[in-house]
PDB file of C-alpha atoms and ligand atoms in Angstrom:
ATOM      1  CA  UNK Q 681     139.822  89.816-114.145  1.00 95.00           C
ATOM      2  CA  UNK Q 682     141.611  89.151-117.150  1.00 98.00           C
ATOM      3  CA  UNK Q 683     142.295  84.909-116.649  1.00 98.00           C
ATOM      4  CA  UNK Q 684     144.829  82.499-119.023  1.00 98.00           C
ATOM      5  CA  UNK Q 685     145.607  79.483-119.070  1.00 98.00           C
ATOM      6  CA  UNK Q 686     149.229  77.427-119.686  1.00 98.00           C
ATOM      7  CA  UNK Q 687     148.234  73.830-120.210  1.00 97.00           C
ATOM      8  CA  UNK Q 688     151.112  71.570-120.824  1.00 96.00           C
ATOM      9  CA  UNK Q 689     152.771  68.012-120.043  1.00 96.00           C
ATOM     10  CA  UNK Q 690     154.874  69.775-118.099  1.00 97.00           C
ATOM     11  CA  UNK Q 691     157.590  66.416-117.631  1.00 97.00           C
ATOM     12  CA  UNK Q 692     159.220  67.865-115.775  1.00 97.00           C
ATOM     13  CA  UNK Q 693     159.131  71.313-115.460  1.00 98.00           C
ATOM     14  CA  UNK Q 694     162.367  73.218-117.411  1.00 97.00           C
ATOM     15  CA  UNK Q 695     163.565  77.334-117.416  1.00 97.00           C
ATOM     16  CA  UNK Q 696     161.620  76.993-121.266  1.00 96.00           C
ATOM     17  CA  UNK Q 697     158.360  76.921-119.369  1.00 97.00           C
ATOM     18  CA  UNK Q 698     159.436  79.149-116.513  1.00 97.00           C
ATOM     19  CA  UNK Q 699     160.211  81.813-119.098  1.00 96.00           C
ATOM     20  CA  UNK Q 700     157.016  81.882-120.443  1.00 97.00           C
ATOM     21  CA  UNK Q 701     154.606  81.494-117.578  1.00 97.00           C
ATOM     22  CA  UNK Q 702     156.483  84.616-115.747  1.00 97.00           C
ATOM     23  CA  UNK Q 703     155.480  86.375-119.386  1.00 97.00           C
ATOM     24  CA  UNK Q 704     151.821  85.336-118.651  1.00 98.00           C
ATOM     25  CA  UNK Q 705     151.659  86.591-115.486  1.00 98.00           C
ATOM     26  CA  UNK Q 706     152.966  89.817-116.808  1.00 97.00           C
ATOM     27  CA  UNK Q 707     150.056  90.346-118.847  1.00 97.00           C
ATOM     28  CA  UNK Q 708     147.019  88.400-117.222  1.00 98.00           C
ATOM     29  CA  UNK Q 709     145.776  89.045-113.804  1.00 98.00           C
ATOM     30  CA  UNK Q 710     145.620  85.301-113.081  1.00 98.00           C
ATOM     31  CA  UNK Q 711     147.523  82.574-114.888  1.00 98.00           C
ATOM     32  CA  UNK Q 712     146.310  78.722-114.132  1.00 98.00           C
ATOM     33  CA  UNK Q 713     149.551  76.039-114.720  1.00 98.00           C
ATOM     34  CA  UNK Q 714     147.770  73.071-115.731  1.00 97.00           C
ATOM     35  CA  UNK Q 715     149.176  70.207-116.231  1.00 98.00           C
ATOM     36  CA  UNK Q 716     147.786  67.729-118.425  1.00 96.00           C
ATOM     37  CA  UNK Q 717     146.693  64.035-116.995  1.00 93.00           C
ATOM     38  CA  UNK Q 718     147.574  61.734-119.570  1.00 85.00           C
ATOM     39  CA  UNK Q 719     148.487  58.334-118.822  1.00 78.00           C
ATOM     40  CA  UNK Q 720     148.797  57.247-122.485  1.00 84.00           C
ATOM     41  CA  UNK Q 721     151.388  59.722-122.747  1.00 82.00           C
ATOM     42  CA  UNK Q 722     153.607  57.420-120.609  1.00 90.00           C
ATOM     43  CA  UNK Q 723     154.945  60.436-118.541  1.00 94.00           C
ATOM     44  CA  UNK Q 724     158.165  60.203-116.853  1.00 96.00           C
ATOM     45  CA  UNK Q 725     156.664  62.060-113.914  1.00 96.00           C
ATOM     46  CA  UNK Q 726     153.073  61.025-111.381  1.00 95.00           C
ATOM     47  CA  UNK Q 727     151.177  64.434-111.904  1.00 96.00           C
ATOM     48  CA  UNK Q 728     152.145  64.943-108.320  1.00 96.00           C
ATOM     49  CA  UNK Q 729     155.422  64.663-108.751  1.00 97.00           C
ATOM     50  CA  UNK Q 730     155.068  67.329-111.643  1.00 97.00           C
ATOM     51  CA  UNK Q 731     152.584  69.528-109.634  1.00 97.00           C
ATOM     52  CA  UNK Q 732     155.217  69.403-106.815  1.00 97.00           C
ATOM     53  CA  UNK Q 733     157.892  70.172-108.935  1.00 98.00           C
ATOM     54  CA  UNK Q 734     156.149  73.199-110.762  1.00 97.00           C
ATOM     55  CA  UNK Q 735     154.851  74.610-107.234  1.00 97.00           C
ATOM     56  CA  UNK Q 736     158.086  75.146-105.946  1.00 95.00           C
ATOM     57  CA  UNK Q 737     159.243  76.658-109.093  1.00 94.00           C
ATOM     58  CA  UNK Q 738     156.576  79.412-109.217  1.00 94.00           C
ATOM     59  CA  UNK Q 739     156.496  79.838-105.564  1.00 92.00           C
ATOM     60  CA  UNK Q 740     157.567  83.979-106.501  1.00 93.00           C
ATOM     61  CA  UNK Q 741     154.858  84.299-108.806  1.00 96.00           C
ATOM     62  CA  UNK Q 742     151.826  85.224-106.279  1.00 96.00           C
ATOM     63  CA  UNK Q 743     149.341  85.255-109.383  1.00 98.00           C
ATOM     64  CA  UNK Q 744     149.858  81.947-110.445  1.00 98.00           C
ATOM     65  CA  UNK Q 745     148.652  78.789-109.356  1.00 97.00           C
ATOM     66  CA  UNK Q 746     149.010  75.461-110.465  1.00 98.00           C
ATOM     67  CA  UNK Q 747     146.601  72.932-111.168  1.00 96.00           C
ATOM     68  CA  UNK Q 748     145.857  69.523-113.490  1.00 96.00           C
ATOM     69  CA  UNK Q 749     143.068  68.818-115.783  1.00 97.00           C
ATOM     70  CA  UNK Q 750     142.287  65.622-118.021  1.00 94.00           C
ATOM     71  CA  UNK Q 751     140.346  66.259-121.192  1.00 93.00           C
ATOM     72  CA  UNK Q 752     140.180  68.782-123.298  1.00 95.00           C
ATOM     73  CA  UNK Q 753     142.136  72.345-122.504  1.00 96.00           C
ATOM     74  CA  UNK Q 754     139.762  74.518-123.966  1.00 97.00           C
ATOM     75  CA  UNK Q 755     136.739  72.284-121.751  1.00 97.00           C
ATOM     76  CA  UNK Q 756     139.130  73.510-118.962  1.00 98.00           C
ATOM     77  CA  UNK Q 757     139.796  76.968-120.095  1.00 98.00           C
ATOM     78  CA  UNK Q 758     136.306  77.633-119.723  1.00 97.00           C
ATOM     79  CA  UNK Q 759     135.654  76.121-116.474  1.00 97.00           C
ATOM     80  CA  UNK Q 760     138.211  78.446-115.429  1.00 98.00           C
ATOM     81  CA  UNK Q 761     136.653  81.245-116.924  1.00 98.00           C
ATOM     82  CA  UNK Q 762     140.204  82.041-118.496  1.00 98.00           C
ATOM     83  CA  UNK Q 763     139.958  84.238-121.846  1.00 98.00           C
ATOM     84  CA  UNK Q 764     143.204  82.640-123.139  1.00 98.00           C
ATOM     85  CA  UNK Q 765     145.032  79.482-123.561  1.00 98.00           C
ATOM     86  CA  UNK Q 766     148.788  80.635-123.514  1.00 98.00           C
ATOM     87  CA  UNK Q 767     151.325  78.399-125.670  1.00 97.00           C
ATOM     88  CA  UNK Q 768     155.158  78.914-126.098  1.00 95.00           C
ATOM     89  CA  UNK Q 769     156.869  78.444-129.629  1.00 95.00           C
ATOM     90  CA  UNK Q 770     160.095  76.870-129.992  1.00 92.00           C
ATOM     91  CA  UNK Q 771     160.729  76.448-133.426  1.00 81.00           C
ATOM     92  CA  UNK Q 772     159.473  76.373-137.196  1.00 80.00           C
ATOM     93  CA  UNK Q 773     158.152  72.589-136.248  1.00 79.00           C
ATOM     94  CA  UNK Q 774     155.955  73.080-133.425  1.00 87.00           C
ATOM     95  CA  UNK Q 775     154.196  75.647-135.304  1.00 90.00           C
ATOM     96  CA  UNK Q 776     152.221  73.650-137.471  1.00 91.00           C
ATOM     97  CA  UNK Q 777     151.005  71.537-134.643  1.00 92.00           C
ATOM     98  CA  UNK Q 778     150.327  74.665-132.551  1.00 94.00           C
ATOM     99  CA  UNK Q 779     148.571  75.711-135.558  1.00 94.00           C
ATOM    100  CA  UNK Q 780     145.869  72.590-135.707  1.00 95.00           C
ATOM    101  CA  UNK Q 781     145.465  73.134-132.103  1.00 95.00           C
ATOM    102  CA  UNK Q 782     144.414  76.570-132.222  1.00 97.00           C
ATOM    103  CA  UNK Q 783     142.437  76.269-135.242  1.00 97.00           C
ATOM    104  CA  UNK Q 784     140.848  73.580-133.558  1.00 97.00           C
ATOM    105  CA  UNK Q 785     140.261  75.230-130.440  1.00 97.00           C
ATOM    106  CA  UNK Q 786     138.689  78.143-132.240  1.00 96.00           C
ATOM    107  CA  UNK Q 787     136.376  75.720-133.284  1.00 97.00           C
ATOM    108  CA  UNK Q 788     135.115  74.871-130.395  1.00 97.00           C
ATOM    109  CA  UNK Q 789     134.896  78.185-128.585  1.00 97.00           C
ATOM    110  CA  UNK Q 790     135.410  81.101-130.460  1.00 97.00           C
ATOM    111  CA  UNK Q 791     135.118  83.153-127.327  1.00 97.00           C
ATOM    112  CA  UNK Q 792     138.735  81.553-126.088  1.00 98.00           C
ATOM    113  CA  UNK Q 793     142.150  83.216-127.674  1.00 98.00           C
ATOM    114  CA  UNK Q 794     145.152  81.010-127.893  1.00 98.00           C
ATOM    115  CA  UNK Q 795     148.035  83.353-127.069  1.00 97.00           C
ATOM    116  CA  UNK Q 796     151.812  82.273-128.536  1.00 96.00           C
ATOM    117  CA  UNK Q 797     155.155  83.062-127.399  1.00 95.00           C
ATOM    118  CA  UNK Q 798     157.960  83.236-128.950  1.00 94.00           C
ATOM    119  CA  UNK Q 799     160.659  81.483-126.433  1.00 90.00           C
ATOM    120  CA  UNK Q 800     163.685  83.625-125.580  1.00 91.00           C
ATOM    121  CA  UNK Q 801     166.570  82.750-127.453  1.00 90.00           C
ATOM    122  CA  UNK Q 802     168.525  81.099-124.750  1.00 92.00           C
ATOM    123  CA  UNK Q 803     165.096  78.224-124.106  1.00 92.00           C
ATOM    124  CA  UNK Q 804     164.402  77.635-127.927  1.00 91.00           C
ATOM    125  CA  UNK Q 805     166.089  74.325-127.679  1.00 92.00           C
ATOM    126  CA  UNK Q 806     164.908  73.348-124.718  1.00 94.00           C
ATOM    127  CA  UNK Q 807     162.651  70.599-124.428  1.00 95.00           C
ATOM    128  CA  UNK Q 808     161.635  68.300-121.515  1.00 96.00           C
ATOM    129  CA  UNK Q 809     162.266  65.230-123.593  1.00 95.00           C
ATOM    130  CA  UNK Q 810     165.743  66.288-124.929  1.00 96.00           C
ATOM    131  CA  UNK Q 811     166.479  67.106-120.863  1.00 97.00           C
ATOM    132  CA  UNK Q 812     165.067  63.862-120.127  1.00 97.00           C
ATOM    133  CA  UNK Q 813     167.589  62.185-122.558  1.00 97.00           C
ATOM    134  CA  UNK Q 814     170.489  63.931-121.035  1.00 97.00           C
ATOM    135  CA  UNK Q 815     169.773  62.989-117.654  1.00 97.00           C
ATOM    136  CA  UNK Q 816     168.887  59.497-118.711  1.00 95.00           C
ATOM    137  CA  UNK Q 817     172.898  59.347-119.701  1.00 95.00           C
ATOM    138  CA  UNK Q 818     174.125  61.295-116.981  1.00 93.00           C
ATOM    139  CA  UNK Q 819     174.725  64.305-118.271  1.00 96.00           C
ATOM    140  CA  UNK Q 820     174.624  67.901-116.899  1.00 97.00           C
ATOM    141  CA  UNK Q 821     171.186  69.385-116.798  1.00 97.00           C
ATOM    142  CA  UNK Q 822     172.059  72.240-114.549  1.00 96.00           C
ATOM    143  CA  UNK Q 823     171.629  74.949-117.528  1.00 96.00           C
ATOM    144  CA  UNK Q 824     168.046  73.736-118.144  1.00 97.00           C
ATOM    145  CA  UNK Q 825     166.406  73.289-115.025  1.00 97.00           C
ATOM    146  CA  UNK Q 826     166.441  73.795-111.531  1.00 97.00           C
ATOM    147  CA  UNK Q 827     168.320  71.901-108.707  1.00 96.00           C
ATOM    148  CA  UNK Q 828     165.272  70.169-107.645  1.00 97.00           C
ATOM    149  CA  UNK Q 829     164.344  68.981-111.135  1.00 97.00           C
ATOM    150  CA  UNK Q 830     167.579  67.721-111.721  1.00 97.00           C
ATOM    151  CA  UNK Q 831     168.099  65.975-108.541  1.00 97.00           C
ATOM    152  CA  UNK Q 832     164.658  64.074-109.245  1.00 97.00           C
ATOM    153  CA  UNK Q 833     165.287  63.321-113.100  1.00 97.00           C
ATOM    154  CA  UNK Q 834     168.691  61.828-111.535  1.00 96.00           C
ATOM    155  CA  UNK Q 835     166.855  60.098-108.237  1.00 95.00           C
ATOM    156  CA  UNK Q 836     164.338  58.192-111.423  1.00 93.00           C
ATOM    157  CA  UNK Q 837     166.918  57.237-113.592  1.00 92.00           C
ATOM    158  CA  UNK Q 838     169.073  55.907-111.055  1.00 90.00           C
ATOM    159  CA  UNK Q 839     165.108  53.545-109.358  1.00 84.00           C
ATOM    160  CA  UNK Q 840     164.802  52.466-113.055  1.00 81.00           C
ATOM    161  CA  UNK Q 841     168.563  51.075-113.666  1.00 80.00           C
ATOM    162  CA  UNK Q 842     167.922  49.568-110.528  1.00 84.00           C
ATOM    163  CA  UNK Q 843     164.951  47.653-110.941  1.00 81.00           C
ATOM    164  CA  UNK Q 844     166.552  46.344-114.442  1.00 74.00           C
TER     165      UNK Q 844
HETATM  166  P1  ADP M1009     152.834  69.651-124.457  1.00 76.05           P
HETATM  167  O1  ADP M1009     152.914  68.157-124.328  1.00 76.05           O
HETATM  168  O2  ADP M1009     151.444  70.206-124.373  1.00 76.05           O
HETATM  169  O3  ADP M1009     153.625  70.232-125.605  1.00 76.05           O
HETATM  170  P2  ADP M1009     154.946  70.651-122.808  1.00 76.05           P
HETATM  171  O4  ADP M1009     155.116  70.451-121.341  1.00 76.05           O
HETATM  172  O5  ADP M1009     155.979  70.041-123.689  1.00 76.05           O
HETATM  173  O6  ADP M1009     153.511  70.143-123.123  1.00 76.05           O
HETATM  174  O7  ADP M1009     154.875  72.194-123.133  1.00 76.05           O
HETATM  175  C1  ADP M1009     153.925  73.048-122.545  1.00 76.05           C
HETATM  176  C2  ADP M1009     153.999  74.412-123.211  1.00 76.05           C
HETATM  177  O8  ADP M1009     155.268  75.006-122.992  1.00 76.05           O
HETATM  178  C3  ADP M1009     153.835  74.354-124.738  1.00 76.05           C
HETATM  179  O9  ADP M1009     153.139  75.492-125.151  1.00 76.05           O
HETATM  180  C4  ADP M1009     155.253  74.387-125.244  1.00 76.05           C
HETATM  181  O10 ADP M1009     155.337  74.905-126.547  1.00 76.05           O
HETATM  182  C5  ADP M1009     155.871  75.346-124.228  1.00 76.05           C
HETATM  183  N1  ADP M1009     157.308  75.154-124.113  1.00 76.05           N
HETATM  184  C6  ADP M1009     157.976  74.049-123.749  1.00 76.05           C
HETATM  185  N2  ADP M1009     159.313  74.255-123.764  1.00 76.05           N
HETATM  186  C7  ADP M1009     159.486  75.546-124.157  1.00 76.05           C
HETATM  187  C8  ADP M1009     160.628  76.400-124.387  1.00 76.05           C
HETATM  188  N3  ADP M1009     161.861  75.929-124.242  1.00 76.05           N
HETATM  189  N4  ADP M1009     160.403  77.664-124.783  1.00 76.05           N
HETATM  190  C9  ADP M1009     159.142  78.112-124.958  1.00 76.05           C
HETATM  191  N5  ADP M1009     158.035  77.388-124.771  1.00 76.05           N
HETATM  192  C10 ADP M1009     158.190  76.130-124.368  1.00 76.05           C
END
């Protein structure tokens, strides 16, 4: 069973990450969506919240399940017994980043592939951040992700004015 993994912040879920997880499960019999525990990244999002958000997203993929892991992804990869990390590629600039990561990984098990994707043209600009920013001035976030996501990135915006 050929096994990958998409590891990601995932904060909050957008169509940029849809796009390539349904290309995962295309090509591996299993795909684990793992979202990454990391406080210090000061997410937006509890990992619940994000592992809610993603489950209802991927509900229509029946080979893909969704899961968090803190630590290292390749440490997780391999508890998995995935043969692949998958990673998507924006732009020029997250390539040299993706680049250190994979070298890195390589490193550290050779026996683990990190996959890219290029994004489809319409997601290249995509970003959770730059979604957060738009919803954090009440703009329209419709084209990025779904009703649910937006809803909530509205719903959070609206607690934190609040409690100003
Ligand atoms: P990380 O903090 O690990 O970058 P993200 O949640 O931002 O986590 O992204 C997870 C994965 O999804 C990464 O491989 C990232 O490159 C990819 N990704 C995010 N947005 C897009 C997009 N619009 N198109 C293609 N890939 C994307």
């Amino acid at each position: 069973m050929k096994i990958s993994i998409c590891p990601g912040s995932f904060d909050p879920v957008t169509y940029g990450h849809l796009d390539i997880v349904q290309r995962a499960a295309d090509i591996f019999d299993h795909v684990y969506l793992a979202v990454l525990n990391n406080p210090d990244k000061h997410p937006l999002f509890t990992v619940e919240e994000r592992i809610a958000l993603l489950e209802e997203s991927i509900s229509m993929l029946s080979n893909v399940s969704v899961d968090c892991f803190d630590g290292l992804a390749i440490e997780y990869a391999k508890q998995k017994g995935a043969l692949a990390i998958v990673r998507g590629l924006r732009a020029v600039t997250d390539f040299e980043f993706e680049f250190k990561l994979a070298a890195m990984n390589r490193v550290l098990d050779p026996e683990i592939e990190t996959v890219f994707m290029m994004t489809s043209s319409e997601y290249s600009f995509i970003s959770s951040s730059a979604v957060k920013e738009v919803a954090s001035l009440g703009g329209n976030v419709s084209q990025w992700v779904s009703p649910k996501v937006a809803q909530q990135l509205y719903a959070k915006f609206k607690e934190k004015e609040d409690s100003r």
